[in-house]
CSV table of C-alpha atoms in Angstrom, one decimal:
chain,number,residue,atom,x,y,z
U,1,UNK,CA,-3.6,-15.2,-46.3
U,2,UNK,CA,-1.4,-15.7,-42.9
U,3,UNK,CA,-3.1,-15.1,-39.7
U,4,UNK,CA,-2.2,-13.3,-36.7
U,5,UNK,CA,-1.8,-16.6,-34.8
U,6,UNK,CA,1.6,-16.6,-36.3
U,7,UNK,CA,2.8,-13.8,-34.2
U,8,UNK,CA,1.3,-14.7,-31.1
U,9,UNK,CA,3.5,-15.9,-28.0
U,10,UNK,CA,2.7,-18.9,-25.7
U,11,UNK,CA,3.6,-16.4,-22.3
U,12,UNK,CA,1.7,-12.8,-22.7
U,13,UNK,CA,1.4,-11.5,-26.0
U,14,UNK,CA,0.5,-8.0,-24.2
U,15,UNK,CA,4.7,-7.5,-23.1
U,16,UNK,CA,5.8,-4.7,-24.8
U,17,UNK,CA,7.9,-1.9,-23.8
U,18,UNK,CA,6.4,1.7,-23.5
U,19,UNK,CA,7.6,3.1,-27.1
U,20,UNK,CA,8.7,-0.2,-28.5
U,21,UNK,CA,8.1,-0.1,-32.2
U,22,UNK,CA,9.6,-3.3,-33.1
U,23,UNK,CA,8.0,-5.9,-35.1
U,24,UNK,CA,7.6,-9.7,-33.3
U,25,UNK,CA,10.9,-10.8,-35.5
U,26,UNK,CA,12.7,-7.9,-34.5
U,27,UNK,CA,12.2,-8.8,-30.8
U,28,UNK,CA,13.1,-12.3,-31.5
U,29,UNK,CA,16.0,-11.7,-33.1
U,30,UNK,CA,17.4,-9.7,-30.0
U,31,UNK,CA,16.1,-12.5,-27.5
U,32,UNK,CA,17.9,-14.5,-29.7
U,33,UNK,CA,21.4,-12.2,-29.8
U,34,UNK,CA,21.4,-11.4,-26.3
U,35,UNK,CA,20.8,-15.0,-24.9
U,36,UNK,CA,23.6,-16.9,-22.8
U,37,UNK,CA,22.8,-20.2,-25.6
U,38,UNK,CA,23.9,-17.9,-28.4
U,39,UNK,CA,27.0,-16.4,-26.6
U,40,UNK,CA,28.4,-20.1,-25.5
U,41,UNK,CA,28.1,-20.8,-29.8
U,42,UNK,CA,31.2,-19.1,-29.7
U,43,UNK,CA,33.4,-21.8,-28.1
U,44,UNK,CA,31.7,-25.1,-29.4
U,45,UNK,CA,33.0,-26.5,-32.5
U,46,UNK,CA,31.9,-26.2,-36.0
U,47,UNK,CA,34.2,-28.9,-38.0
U,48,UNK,CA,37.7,-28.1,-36.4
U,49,UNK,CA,38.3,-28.4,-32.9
U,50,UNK,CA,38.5,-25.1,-30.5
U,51,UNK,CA,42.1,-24.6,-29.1
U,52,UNK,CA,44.1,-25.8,-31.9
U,53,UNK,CA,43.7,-22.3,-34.1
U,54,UNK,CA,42.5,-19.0,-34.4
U,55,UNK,CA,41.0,-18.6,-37.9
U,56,UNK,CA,38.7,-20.8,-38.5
U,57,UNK,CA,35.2,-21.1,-38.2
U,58,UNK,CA,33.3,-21.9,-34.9
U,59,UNK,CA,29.5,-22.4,-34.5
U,60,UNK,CA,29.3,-18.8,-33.9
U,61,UNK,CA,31.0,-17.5,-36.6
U,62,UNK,CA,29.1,-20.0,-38.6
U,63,UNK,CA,25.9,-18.9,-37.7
U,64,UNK,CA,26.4,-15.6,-38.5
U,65,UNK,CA,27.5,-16.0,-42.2
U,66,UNK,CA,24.7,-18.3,-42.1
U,67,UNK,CA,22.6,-15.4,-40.8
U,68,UNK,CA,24.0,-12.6,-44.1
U,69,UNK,CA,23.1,-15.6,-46.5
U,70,UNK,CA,19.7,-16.1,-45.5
U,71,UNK,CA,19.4,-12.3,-45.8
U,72,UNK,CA,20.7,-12.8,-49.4
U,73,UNK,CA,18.3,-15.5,-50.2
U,74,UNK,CA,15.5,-13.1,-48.6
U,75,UNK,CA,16.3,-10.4,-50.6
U,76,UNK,CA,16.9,-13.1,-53.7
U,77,UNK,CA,13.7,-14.2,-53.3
U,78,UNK,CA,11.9,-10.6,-52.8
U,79,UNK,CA,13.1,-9.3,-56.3
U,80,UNK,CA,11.8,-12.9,-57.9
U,81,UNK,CA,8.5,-13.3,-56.8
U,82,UNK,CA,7.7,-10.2,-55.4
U,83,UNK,CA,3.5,-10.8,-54.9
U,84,UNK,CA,4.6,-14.0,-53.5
U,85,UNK,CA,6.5,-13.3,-50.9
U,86,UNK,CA,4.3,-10.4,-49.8
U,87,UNK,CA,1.7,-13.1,-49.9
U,88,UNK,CA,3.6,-15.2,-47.3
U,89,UNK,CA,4.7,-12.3,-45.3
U,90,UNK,CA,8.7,-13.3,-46.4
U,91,UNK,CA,10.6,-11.2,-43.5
U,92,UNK,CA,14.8,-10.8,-43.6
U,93,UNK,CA,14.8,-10.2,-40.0
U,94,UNK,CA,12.9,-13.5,-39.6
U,95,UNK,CA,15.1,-15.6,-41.4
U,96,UNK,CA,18.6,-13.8,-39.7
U,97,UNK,CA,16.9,-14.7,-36.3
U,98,UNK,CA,16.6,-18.1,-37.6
U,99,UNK,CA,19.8,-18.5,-38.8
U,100,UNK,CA,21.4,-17.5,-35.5
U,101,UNK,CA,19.3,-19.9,-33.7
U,102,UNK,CA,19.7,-22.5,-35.8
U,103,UNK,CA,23.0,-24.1,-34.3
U,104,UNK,CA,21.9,-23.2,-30.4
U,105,UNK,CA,21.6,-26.8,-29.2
U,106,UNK,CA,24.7,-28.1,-30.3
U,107,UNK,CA,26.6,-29.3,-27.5
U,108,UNK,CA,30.1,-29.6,-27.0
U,109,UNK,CA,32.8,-31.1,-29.6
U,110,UNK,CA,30.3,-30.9,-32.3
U,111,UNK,CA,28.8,-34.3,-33.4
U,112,UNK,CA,31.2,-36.4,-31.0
U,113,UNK,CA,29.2,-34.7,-28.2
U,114,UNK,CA,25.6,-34.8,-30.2
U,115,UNK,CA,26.4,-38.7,-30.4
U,116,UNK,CA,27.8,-39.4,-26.7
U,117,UNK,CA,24.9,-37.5,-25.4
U,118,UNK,CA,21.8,-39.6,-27.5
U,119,UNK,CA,23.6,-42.8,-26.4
U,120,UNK,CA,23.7,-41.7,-22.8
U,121,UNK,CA,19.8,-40.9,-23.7
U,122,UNK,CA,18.8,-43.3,-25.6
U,123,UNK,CA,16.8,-45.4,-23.0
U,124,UNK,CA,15.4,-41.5,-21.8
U,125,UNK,CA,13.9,-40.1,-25.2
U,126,UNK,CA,17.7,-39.9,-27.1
U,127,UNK,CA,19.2,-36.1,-27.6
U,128,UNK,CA,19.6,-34.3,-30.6
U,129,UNK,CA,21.1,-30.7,-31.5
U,130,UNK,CA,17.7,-29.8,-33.1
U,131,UNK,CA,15.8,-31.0,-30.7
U,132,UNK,CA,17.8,-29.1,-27.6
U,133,UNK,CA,17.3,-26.0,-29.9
U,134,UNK,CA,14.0,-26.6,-29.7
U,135,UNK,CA,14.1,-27.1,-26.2
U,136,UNK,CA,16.4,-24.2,-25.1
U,137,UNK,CA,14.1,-21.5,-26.7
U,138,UNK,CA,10.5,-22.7,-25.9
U,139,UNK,CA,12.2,-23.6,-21.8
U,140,UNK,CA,15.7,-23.6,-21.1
U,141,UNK,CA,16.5,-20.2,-21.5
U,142,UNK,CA,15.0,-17.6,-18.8
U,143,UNK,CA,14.0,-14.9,-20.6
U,144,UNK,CA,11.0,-16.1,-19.4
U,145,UNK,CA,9.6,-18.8,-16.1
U,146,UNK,CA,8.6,-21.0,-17.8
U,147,UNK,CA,8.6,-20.9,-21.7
U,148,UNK,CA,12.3,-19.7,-22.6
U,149,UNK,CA,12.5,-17.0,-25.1
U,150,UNK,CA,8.9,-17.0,-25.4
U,151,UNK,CA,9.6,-16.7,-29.6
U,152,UNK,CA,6.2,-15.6,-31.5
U,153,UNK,CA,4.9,-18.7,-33.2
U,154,UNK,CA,6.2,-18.1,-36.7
U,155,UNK,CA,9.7,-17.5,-35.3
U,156,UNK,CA,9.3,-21.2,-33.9
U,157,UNK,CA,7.9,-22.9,-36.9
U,158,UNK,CA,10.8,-21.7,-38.7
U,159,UNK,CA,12.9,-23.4,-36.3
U,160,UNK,CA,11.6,-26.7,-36.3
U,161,UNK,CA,13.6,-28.4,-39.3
U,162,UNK,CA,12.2,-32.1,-38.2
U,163,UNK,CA,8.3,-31.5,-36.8
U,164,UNK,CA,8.2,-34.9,-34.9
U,165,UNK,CA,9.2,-35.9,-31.8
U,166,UNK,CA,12.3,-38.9,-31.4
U,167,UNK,CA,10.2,-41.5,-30.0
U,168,UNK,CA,8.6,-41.6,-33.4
U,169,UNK,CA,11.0,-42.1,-35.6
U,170,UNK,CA,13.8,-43.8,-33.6
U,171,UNK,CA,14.7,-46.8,-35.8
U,172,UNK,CA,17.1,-50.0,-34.5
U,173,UNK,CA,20.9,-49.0,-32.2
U,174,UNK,CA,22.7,-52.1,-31.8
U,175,UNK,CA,21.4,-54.6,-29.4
U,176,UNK,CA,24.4,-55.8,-27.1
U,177,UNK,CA,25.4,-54.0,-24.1
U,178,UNK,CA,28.5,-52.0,-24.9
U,179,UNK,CA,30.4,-52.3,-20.9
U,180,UNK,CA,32.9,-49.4,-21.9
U,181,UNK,CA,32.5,-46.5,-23.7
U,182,UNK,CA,35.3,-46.6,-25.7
U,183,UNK,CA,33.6,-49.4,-27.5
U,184,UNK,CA,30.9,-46.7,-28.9
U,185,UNK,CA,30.9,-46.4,-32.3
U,186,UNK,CA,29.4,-43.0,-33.3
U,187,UNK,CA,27.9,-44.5,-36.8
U,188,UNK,CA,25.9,-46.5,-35.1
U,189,UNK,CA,24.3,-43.7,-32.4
U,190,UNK,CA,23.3,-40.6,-34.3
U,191,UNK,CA,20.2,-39.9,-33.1
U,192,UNK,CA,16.8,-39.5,-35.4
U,193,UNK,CA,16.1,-35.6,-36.3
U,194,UNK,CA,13.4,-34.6,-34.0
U,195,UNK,CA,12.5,-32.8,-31.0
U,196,UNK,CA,12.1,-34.8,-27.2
U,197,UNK,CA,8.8,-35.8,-26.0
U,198,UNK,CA,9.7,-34.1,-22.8
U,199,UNK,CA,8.8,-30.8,-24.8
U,200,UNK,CA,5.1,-31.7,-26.6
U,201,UNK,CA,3.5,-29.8,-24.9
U,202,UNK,CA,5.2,-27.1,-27.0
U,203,UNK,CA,4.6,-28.7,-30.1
U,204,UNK,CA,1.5,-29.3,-29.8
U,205,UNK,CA,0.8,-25.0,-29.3
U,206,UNK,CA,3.3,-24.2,-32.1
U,207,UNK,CA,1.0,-26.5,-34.3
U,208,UNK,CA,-2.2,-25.6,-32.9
U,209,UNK,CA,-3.1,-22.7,-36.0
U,210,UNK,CA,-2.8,-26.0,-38.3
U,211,UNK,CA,-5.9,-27.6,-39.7
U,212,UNK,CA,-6.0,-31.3,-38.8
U,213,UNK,CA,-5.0,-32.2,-43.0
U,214,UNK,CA,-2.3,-29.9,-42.4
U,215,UNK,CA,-0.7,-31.2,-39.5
U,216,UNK,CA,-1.3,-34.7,-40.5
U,217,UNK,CA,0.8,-34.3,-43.8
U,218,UNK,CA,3.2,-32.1,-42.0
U,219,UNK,CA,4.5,-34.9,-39.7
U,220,UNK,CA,4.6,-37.5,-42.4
U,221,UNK,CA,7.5,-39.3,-42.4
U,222,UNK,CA,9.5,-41.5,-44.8
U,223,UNK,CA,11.6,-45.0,-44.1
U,224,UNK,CA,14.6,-45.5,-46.2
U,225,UNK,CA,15.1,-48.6,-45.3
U,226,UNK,CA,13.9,-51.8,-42.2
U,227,UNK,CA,15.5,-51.1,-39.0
U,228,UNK,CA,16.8,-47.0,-40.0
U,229,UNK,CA,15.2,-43.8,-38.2
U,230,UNK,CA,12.4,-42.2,-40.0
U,231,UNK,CA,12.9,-38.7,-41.8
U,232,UNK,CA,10.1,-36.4,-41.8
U,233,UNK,CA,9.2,-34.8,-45.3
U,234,UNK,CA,8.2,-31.8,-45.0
U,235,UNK,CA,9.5,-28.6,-43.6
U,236,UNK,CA,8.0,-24.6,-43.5
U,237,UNK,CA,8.4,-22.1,-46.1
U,238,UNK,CA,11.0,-20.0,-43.5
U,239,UNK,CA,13.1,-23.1,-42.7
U,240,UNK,CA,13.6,-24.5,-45.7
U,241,UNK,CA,15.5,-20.9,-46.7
U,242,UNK,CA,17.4,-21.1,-43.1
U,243,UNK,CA,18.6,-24.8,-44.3
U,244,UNK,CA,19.8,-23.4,-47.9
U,245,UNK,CA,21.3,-20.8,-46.1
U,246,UNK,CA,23.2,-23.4,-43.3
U,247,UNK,CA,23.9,-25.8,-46.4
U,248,UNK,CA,26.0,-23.4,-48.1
U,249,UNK,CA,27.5,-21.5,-45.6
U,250,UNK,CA,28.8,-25.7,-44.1
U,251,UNK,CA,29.9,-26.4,-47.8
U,252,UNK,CA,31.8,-23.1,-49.4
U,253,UNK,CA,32.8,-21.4,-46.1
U,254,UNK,CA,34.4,-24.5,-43.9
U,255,UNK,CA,36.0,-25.6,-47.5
U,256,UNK,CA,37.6,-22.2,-47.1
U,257,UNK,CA,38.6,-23.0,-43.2
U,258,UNK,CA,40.1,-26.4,-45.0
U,259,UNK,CA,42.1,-25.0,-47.8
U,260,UNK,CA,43.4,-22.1,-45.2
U,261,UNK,CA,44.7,-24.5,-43.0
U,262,UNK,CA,46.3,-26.5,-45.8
U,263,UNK,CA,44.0,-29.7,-45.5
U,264,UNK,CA,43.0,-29.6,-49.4
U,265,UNK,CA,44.9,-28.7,-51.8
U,266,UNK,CA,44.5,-27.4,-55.4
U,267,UNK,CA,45.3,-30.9,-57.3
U,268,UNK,CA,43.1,-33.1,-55.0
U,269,UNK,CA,40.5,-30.2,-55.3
U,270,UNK,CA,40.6,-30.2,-58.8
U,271,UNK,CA,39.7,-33.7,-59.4
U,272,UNK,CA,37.7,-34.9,-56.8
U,273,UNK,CA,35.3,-31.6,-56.8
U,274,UNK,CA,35.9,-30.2,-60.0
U,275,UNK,CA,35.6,-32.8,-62.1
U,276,UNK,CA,32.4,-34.1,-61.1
U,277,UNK,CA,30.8,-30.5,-61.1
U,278,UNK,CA,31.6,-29.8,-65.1
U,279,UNK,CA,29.7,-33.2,-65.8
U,280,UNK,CA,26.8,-31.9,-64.6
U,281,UNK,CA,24.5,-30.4,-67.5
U,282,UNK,CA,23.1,-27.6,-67.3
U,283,UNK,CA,24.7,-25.9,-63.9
U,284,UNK,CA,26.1,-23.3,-66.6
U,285,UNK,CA,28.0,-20.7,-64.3
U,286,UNK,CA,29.2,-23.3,-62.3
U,287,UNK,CA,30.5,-25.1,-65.7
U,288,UNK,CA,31.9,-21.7,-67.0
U,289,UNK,CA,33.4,-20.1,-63.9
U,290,UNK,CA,34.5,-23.1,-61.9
U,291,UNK,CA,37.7,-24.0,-63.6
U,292,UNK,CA,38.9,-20.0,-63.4
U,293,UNK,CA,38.1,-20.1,-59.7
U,294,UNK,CA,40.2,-22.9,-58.4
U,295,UNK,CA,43.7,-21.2,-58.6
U,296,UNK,CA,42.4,-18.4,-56.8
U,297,UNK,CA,41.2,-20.4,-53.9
U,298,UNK,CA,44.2,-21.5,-54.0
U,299,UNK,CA,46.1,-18.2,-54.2
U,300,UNK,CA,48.6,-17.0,-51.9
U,301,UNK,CA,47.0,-13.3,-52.1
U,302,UNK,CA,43.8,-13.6,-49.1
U,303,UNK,CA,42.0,-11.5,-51.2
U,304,UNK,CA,42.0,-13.4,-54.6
U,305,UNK,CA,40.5,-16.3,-52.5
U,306,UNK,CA,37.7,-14.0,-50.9
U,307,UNK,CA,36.8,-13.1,-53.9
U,308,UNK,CA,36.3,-16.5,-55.0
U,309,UNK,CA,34.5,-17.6,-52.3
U,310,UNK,CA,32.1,-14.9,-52.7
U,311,UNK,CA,31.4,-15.9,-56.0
U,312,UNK,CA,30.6,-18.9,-55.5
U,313,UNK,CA,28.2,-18.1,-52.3
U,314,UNK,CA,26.4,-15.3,-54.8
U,315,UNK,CA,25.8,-18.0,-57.8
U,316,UNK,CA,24.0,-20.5,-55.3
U,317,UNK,CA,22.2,-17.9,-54.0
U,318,UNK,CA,20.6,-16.2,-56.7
U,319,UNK,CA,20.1,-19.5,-58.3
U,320,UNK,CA,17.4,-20.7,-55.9
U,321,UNK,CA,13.6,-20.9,-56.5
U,322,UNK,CA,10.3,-21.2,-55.2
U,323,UNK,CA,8.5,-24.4,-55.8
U,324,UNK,CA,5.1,-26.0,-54.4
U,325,UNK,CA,5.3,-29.0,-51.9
U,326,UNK,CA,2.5,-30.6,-51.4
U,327,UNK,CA,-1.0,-29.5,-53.0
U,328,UNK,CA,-3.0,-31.2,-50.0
U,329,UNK,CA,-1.7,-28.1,-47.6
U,330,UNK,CA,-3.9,-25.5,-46.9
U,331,UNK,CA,-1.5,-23.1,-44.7
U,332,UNK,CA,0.5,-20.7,-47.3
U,333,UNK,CA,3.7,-21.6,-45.0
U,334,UNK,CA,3.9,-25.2,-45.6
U,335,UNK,CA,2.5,-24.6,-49.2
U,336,UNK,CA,6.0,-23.3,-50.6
U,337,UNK,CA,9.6,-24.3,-49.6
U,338,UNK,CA,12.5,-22.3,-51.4
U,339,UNK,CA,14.9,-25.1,-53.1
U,340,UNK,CA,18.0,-25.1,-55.7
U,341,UNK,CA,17.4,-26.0,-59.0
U,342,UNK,CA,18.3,-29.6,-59.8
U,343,UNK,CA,21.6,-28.9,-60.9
U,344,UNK,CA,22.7,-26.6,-58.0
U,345,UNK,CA,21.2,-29.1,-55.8
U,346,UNK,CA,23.9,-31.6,-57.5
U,347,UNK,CA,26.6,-28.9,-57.5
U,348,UNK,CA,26.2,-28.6,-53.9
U,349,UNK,CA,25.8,-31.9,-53.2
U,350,UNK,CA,29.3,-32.1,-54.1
U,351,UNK,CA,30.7,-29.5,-52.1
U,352,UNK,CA,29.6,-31.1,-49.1
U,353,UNK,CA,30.6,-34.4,-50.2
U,354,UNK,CA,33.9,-33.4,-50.4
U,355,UNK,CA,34.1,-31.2,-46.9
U,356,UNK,CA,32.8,-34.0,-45.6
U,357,UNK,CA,35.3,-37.0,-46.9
U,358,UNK,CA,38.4,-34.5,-46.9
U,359,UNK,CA,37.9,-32.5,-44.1
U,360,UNK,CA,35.3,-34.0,-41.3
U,361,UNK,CA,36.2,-37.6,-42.3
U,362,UNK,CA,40.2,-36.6,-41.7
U,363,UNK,CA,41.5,-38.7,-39.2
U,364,UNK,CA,42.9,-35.4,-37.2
U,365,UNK,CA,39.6,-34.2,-36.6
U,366,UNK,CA,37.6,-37.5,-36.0
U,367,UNK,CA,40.5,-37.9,-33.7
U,368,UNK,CA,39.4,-35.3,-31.7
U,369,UNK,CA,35.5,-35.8,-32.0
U,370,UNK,CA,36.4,-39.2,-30.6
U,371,UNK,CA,37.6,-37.3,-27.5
U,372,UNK,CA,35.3,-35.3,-26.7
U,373,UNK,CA,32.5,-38.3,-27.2
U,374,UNK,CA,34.9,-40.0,-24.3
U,375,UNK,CA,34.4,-36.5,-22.5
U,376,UNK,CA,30.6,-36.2,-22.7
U,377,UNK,CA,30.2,-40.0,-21.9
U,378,UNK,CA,32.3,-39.8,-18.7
U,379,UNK,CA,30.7,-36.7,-17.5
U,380,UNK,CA,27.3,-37.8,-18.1
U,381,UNK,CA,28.1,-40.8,-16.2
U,382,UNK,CA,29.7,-39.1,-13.1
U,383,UNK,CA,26.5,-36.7,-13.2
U,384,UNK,CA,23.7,-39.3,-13.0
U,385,UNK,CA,26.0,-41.3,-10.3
U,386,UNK,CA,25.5,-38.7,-7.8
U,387,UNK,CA,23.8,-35.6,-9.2
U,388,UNK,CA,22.7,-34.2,-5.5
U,389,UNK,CA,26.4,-34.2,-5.1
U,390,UNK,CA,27.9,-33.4,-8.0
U,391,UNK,CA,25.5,-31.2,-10.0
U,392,UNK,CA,25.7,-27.3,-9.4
U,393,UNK,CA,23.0,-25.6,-7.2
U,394,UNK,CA,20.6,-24.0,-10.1
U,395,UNK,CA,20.9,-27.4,-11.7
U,396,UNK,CA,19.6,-29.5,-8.7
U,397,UNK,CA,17.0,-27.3,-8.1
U,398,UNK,CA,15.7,-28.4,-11.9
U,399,UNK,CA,16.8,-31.7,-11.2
U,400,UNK,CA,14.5,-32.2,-7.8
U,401,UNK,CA,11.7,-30.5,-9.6
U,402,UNK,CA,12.3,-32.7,-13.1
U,403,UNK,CA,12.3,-36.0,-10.8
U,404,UNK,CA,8.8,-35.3,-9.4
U,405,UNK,CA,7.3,-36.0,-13.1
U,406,UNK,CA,10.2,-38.6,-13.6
U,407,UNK,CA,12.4,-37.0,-16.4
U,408,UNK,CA,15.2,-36.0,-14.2
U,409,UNK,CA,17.8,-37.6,-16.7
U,410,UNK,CA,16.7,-35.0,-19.1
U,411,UNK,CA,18.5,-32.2,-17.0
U,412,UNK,CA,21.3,-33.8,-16.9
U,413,UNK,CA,21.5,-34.0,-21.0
U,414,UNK,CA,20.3,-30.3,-21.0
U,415,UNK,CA,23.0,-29.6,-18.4
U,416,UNK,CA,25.9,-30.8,-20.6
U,417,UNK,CA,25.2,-29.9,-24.0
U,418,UNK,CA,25.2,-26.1,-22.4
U,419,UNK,CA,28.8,-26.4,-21.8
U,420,UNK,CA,31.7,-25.4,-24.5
U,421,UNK,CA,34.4,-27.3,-25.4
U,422,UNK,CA,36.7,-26.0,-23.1
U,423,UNK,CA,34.3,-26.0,-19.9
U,424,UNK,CA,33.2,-29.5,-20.5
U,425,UNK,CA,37.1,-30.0,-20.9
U,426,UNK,CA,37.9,-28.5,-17.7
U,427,UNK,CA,35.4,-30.2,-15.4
U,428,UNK,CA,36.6,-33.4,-17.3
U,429,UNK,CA,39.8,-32.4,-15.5
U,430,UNK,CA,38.6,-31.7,-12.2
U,431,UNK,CA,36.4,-35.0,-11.9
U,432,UNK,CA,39.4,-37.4,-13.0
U,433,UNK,CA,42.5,-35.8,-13.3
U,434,UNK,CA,44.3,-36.1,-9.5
U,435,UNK,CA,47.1,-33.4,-10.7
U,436,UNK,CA,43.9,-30.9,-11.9
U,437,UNK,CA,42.0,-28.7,-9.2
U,438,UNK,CA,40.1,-25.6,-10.0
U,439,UNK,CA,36.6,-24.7,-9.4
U,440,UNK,CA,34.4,-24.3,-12.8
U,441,UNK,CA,32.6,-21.2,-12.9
U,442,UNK,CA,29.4,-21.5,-15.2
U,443,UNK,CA,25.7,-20.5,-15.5
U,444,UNK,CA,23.9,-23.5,-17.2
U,445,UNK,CA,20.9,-25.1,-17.0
């Protein structure tokens, strides 16, 4: 049975409003809403960059339809192994805070940002969106002194998708000195999944309910290969349906963004996705429906590719399972993880295969991610020059006190990736553009 250490808080347990009835997830999820992190989500970059349309998806769009999936999967899940999940305390408002968090820490220009940022870092603990998630709700953002949204603890286990910190699974980044940033290739800098050491302190109270087995196996890791970053292997019941729910929502709703704006069309659809789907056994919907589907993705009536997309998002959904992970754990949450049959696991597989090569992989967009790397890097760089001079005043304030312990580069990191595309933009063109003058308004970190 789950204890009540998984609704405590790290700042006062005690705060709650005269005639508040809510339950801890219902107060999270509004911390969550109502935070200045979630607001920014809606100009930063999903896959196609802000300013060049209006339909598509952005992060905050995204994590919203994330957000209605995961209630899906919850409600999925409920109907299927109903003495389960009132075993393990399964919570829809949970996994919608979850999924609106999910995305928080992804800075500007989407992974061209994530990757300038980790190799402006990389000597200084490295940055990753995860980890500045992480960061932003258990410090960065002042709902609290101290302690950010002060999230319950189950909220924040939820959260953590990679339960180890970057210093311990950093593998190998090429060893000559690149002299101009332009030079940086962003294969070679994505960052290891994991959260800074800057914030253990923080992990190490989120994991504190865990018996020492527990979080042992928890923070195993695996190598793929010599010289790559370690993955970890295991993730909590809650987040594992927040990932399903991020995985499809990334690989049926921004293939919807891509056939919209005319990027795929219905032939190169056909036989680079379709094809490969109907040879897998077994995935028996997808086999049946698929092929009556694509012309209607493809349809000029809006509505006959809603419908479509619907469908598919309903047959992953109420295709996915609960399975054991790993018989050593004691805690119920890390004893279950909710995962797609083998054959929607495929199925999937090659949705995002084929967003990713036809879509993200477009030169058009890396194009633009290529940019904004350049952006992040030169503003990073003009920062840490001078940051007494050129760093707003709330800023330098964290700066001063971040130096005293030495991790004053952190602030700088945590000051960029709050920016949106078109404030990181701007200051870019007010630090080195002599034709651009204009004072940036924004409330940070």
């Amino acid at each position: 049975m789950l204890t009540n250490q998984w609704h405590e808080r790290r700042f006062d347990n005690r705060t709650v409003r005269e005639g508040d009835h809510r339950t801890p997830f219902q107060r999270d999820k509004a911390r969550i809403l109502h935070s200045a992190a979630f607001r920014r989500l809606q100009s930063k970059t999903q896959v196609l960059g802000i300013g060049i349309g209006d339909f598509y998806r952005t992060r905050l769009t995204h994590s919203l339809e994330a957000s209605q999936i995961g209630q899906g999967i919850s409600a999925q899940l409920t109907l299927k192994y109903p003495d389960l999940m009132q075993e393990l305390g399964l919570d829809s408002t949970l996994i919608e805070a979850l999924c609106l968090a999910h995305d928080i820490g992804h800075p500007p220009f989407g992974h061209g940002g994530e990757v300038a940022l980790n190799f402006m870092m990389h000597q200084h603990g490295g940055f990753e969106g995860n980890g500045q998630t992480f960061r932003i709700v258990t410090r960065l953002e002042p709902y609290t002194a101290e302690h950010g949204m002060d999230l319950s603890r189950r909220t924040l286990l939820g959260l953590v998708k990679y339960p180890n910190t970057i210093d311990a699974l950093q593998g190998e980044y090429p060893r000559e000195k690149i002299q101009d940033f332009r030079q940086v290739k962003a294969g070679q800098w994505h960052p290891p999944k994991g959260l800074f050491l800057d914030d253990i302190h923080a992990l190490e109270w989120l994991l504190s309910p865990l018996s020492k087995t527990d979080r042992e196996l928890f923070q195993q890791t695996l190598s793929t290969r010599p010289g790559a970053h370690k993955k970890n292997r295991f993730k909590s019941f809650d987040c594992s349906i927040m990932e399903l729910a991020d995985d499809i929502a990334y690989s049926i709703h921004d293939l919807e963004d891509a056939i919209v704006m005319g990027i795929v069309n219905q032939t190169t659809f056909e036989q680079e996705l379709l094809g490969p789907i109907q040879a897998i056994k077994d995935a028996t919907w997808l086999n049946n429906h698929l092929p009556r589907l694509s012309p209607l993705l493809f349809s000029e009536h809006p509505h006959e590719r809603k419908n479509a997309i619907g469908a598919l998002v309903n047959a992953f959904i109420t295709s996915i399972e609960v399975c054991a992970t790993d018989p050593g754990f004691e805690e119920p949450l890390l004893k279950y993880n909710a995962t797609f049959p083998e054959q929607f696991e495929r199925a999937l597989s090659v949705f995002k295969t084929f967003v990713y090569q036809r879509v993200i992989r477009k030169s058009e967009i890396q194009q633009l991610e290529y940019k904004g790397q350049l952006v992040v890097m030169e503003l990073f760089n003009a920062f840490s020059s001078d940051p007494e001079r050129l760093l707003p005043e709330n800023t330098q304030k964290r700066w001063h006190k971040a130096r005293e312990r030495g991790s004053e580069i952190r602030v700088i990191a945590d000051y960029i990736s709050g920016m949106t595309d078109e404030f990181a933009s701007r200051m870019h063109g007010n630090l080195f553009l002599p034709k651009i003058q204009g004072i940036n308004h924004g409330q940070f970190y």
